[in-house]
Each structure stands twice: as structure tokens, then as C-alpha cells.
């Protein structure tokens, strides 16, 4: 049976309020009062939407909130493709976050319909913690990235707060996985990524890595 969190991702109303209501609230929760996650998020978005002719992939794109922002900075033939397996999220993406430089495809992040070494940048934000078998998805992110290209992940991480009694079990009961401090970095390493950099902000972690040329 799918978790509460997975069921929410398939709910039409949730898809409609996700970008304006849920995601900003969740980003604040990740910062837990501080501005760490929100600030890093802004800086990362600015970095990823820098001008260029890149081909980008936004995995588990939800309603396309980041897909569109990344695409906005691109130039020339640059495009950002968003994939997600929730029809209601993709309907919302098509309605609200479509531009000349975006495309949306329904696909499972475990088996993406792209050849090896395709994308200049591959992002997977706020999604791995909802996926029941997330580590093979990291292998897929690296597989479809071109040599010299970058992989960018934002997800959960075990912190002191998570060690408080009951916190982990409540999170896990609702289908929200909390990754060990080294789990994501180690998997990127074993998938062959290089220059793996982890930044922990509040209750979340950003991990950037490069696929060797
Ligand atoms: C919380 S949303 C994240 C949306 C956006 N990336 C963001 O950062 O706001 C998580 C998304 O992951 C998608 N998802 C979960 N498991 C997936 C899978 N196996 N393949 C593709 N998408 C998946 C859900 O449908 C949902 O849209």
C-alpha cells in the first residue's frame, strides 16, 4: 500500500496548492526558523538558471515549479525537461509552468526513458525521501548525466532533531524517509560521481556532484 505522502502526490487539490502553499512552508520547516535552506535554495536556483544552452532534466519535478525557473535562464537551444509519475502533478505543470523551453514527461525515476550521458545538469529536489527504493534512483541520475555534467540533489538528512524520541517514527509512518548523513554522498560516489559536495542546512541536505569526463 502506498504511504500517505505518496497518496498526496497523486491528489489533484494537493498538486494545485503545492507550489504556492506546501513547498514554501516545507522549505521553512527544513530551515526550522532559520533562513539556511531558503537562502541556499535561492542561491542554487540562481546558479542553475544561469544563461547557457544547457539541456537540463528535473527528476520528480512535481508541478514544474523548479523546471520552469531553471528553464527561464537558458539561452539558444537550452531546454529543461521535467519528469514525474503523478498525472495530477504533470497536469498542473502543463497548466502553470509551461514555456517554450520546458517539456513534461510521465516517467518513473527508477527507469528513465533517456540514453546514458544525455543531460548537462540533472536535478532531483525534495523527492528522494518519498520514494520507497530511492538509492537506485541516484544511479539513474548519474547514468543520464553527460560526462562533465552535474547532478544536484536536495533531500532529508538525519540531524539532532531527528534523534529526538518519536520524530523518526512519525516521519517514517507518513512515508517520509530520513537519510543517514553519508547515505546520499556514498551512493553518488559508488555510482561514479566525482567532486561530491554536501551542504547541510537545517533539516535538509543539498548534494552537488560532477560526472567525470
Ligand atoms: C514533493 S514533490 C517535489 C517537487 C519539486 N521537485 C520540488 O522540489 O518542489 C515530489 C515529487 O516526486 C514525485 N515522485 C515520487 N516518486 C517518483 C518516482 N518513482 N518517479 C517519478 N516521480 C516520483 C511525486 O509525484 C512528486 O511530484
mmCIF file with all atom_site columns, C-alpha atoms and ligand atoms in Angstrom, residues 9-10 18 23 58-63 65-66 83-86 89 107-110 125-127 129-131, ligand 1:
data_model
loop_
_atom_site.group_PDB
_atom_site.id
_atom_site.type_symbol
_atom_site.label_atom_id
_atom_site.label_alt_id
_atom_site.label_comp_id
_atom_site.label_asym_id
_atom_site.label_entity_id
_atom_site.label_seq_id
_atom_site.pdbx_PDB_ins_code
_atom_site.Cartn_x
_atom_site.Cartn_y
_atom_site.Cartn_z
_atom_site.occupancy
_atom_site.B_iso_or_equiv
_atom_site.pdbx_formal_charge
_atom_site.auth_seq_id
_atom_site.auth_comp_id
_atom_site.auth_asym_id
_atom_site.auth_atom_id
_atom_site.pdbx_PDB_model_num
ATOM   1  C CA  . UNK A 1 9   ? 1.359  13.495 -4.649  1.00 0.00 ? 9   UNK A CA  1
ATOM   2  C CA  . UNK A 1 10  ? -1.453 11.955 -6.711  1.00 0.00 ? 10  UNK A CA  1
ATOM   3  C CA  . UNK A 1 18  ? 1.772  22.527 -3.809  1.00 0.00 ? 18  UNK A CA  1
ATOM   4  C CA  . UNK A 1 23  ? 6.585  23.942 -0.865  1.00 0.00 ? 23  UNK A CA  1
ATOM   5  C CA  . UNK A 1 58  ? 14.374 17.907 -13.422 1.00 0.00 ? 58  UNK A CA  1
ATOM   6  C CA  . UNK A 1 59  ? 13.537 14.484 -11.948 1.00 0.00 ? 59  UNK A CA  1
ATOM   7  C CA  . UNK A 1 60  ? 10.341 14.195 -9.857  1.00 0.00 ? 60  UNK A CA  1
ATOM   8  C CA  . UNK A 1 61  ? 9.500  17.725 -10.962 1.00 0.00 ? 61  UNK A CA  1
ATOM   9  C CA  . UNK A 1 62  ? 6.053  17.880 -9.295  1.00 0.00 ? 62  UNK A CA  1
ATOM   10 C CA  . UNK A 1 63  ? 4.102  20.831 -10.749 1.00 0.00 ? 63  UNK A CA  1
ATOM   11 C CA  . UNK A 1 65  ? 7.982  24.800 -10.020 1.00 0.00 ? 65  UNK A CA  1
ATOM   12 C CA  . UNK A 1 66  ? 11.742 24.391 -10.428 1.00 0.00 ? 66  UNK A CA  1
ATOM   13 C CA  . UNK A 1 83  ? 9.641  14.068 -15.360 1.00 0.00 ? 83  UNK A CA  1
ATOM   14 C CA  . UNK A 1 84  ? 7.224  12.847 -12.715 1.00 0.00 ? 84  UNK A CA  1
ATOM   15 C CA  . UNK A 1 85  ? 4.994  9.815  -12.268 1.00 0.00 ? 85  UNK A CA  1
ATOM   16 C CA  . UNK A 1 86  ? 1.983  11.687 -10.889 1.00 0.00 ? 86  UNK A CA  1
ATOM   17 C CA  . UNK A 1 89  ? 1.306  16.983 -10.795 1.00 0.00 ? 89  UNK A CA  1
ATOM   18 C CA  . UNK A 1 107 ? 8.048  8.518  -16.179 1.00 0.00 ? 107 UNK A CA  1
ATOM   19 C CA  . UNK A 1 108 ? 9.352  6.602  -13.187 1.00 0.00 ? 108 UNK A CA  1
ATOM   20 C CA  . UNK A 1 109 ? 12.620 7.931  -11.810 1.00 0.00 ? 109 UNK A CA  1
ATOM   21 C CA  . UNK A 1 110 ? 13.877 4.331  -11.436 1.00 0.00 ? 110 UNK A CA  1
ATOM   22 C CA  . UNK A 1 125 ? 14.762 18.090 -5.430  1.00 0.00 ? 125 UNK A CA  1
ATOM   23 C CA  . UNK A 1 126 ? 12.538 17.248 -2.477  1.00 0.00 ? 126 UNK A CA  1
ATOM   24 C CA  . UNK A 1 127 ? 11.644 13.836 -3.823  1.00 0.00 ? 127 UNK A CA  1
ATOM   25 C CA  . UNK A 1 129 ? 12.668 10.948 0.641   1.00 0.00 ? 129 UNK A CA  1
ATOM   26 C CA  . UNK A 1 130 ? 9.256  9.977  -0.737  1.00 0.00 ? 130 UNK A CA  1
ATOM   27 C CA  . UNK A 1 131 ? 10.499 7.159  -2.952  1.00 0.00 ? 131 UNK A CA  1
HETATM 28 C C1  . LIG B 2 .   ? 7.488  16.906 -3.042  1.00 0.00 ? 1   LIG B C1  1
HETATM 29 S S1  . LIG B 2 .   ? 7.373  16.778 -4.794  1.00 0.00 ? 1   LIG B S1  1
HETATM 30 C C2  . LIG B 2 .   ? 8.824  17.667 -5.350  1.00 0.00 ? 1   LIG B C2  1
HETATM 31 C C3  . LIG B 2 .   ? 8.528  18.614 -6.479  1.00 0.00 ? 1   LIG B C3  1
HETATM 32 C C4  . LIG B 2 .   ? 9.688  19.546 -6.842  1.00 0.00 ? 1   LIG B C4  1
HETATM 33 N N1  . LIG B 2 .   ? 10.823 18.781 -7.300  1.00 0.00 ? 1   LIG B N1  1
HETATM 34 C C5  . LIG B 2 .   ? 10.110 20.438 -5.694  1.00 0.00 ? 1   LIG B C5  1
HETATM 35 O O1  . LIG B 2 .   ? 11.291 20.436 -5.323  1.00 0.00 ? 1   LIG B O1  1
HETATM 36 O O2  . LIG B 2 .   ? 9.268  21.171 -5.167  1.00 0.00 ? 1   LIG B O2  1
HETATM 37 C C6  . LIG B 2 .   ? 7.887  15.115 -5.044  1.00 0.00 ? 1   LIG B C6  1
HETATM 38 C C7  . LIG B 2 .   ? 7.516  14.577 -6.405  1.00 0.00 ? 1   LIG B C7  1
HETATM 39 O O3  . LIG B 2 .   ? 8.155  13.304 -6.586  1.00 0.00 ? 1   LIG B O3  1
HETATM 40 C C8  . LIG B 2 .   ? 7.326  12.545 -7.440  1.00 0.00 ? 1   LIG B C8  1
HETATM 41 N N2  . LIG B 2 .   ? 7.753  11.142 -7.401  1.00 0.00 ? 1   LIG B N2  1
HETATM 42 C C9  . LIG B 2 .   ? 7.776  10.320 -6.319  1.00 0.00 ? 1   LIG B C9  1
HETATM 43 N N3  . LIG B 2 .   ? 8.243  9.113  -6.687  1.00 0.00 ? 1   LIG B N3  1
HETATM 44 C C10 . LIG B 2 .   ? 8.531  9.159  -8.007  1.00 0.00 ? 1   LIG B C10 1
HETATM 45 C C11 . LIG B 2 .   ? 9.060  8.232  -8.943  1.00 0.00 ? 1   LIG B C11 1
HETATM 46 N N4  . LIG B 2 .   ? 9.378  6.990  -8.591  1.00 0.00 ? 1   LIG B N4  1
HETATM 47 N N5  . LIG B 2 .   ? 9.230  8.636  -10.226 1.00 0.00 ? 1   LIG B N5  1
HETATM 48 C C12 . LIG B 2 .   ? 8.906  9.895  -10.605 1.00 0.00 ? 1   LIG B C12 1
HETATM 49 N N6  . LIG B 2 .   ? 8.397  10.821 -9.760  1.00 0.00 ? 1   LIG B N6  1
HETATM 50 C C13 . LIG B 2 .   ? 8.215  10.461 -8.476  1.00 0.00 ? 1   LIG B C13 1
HETATM 51 C C14 . LIG B 2 .   ? 5.934  12.816 -6.868  1.00 0.00 ? 1   LIG B C14 1
HETATM 52 O O4  . LIG B 2 .   ? 4.914  12.506 -7.791  1.00 0.00 ? 1   LIG B O4  1
HETATM 53 C C15 . LIG B 2 .   ? 6.026  14.320 -6.570  1.00 0.00 ? 1   LIG B C15 1
HETATM 54 O O5  . LIG B 2 .   ? 5.551  15.094 -7.641  1.00 0.00 ? 1   LIG B O5  1
#
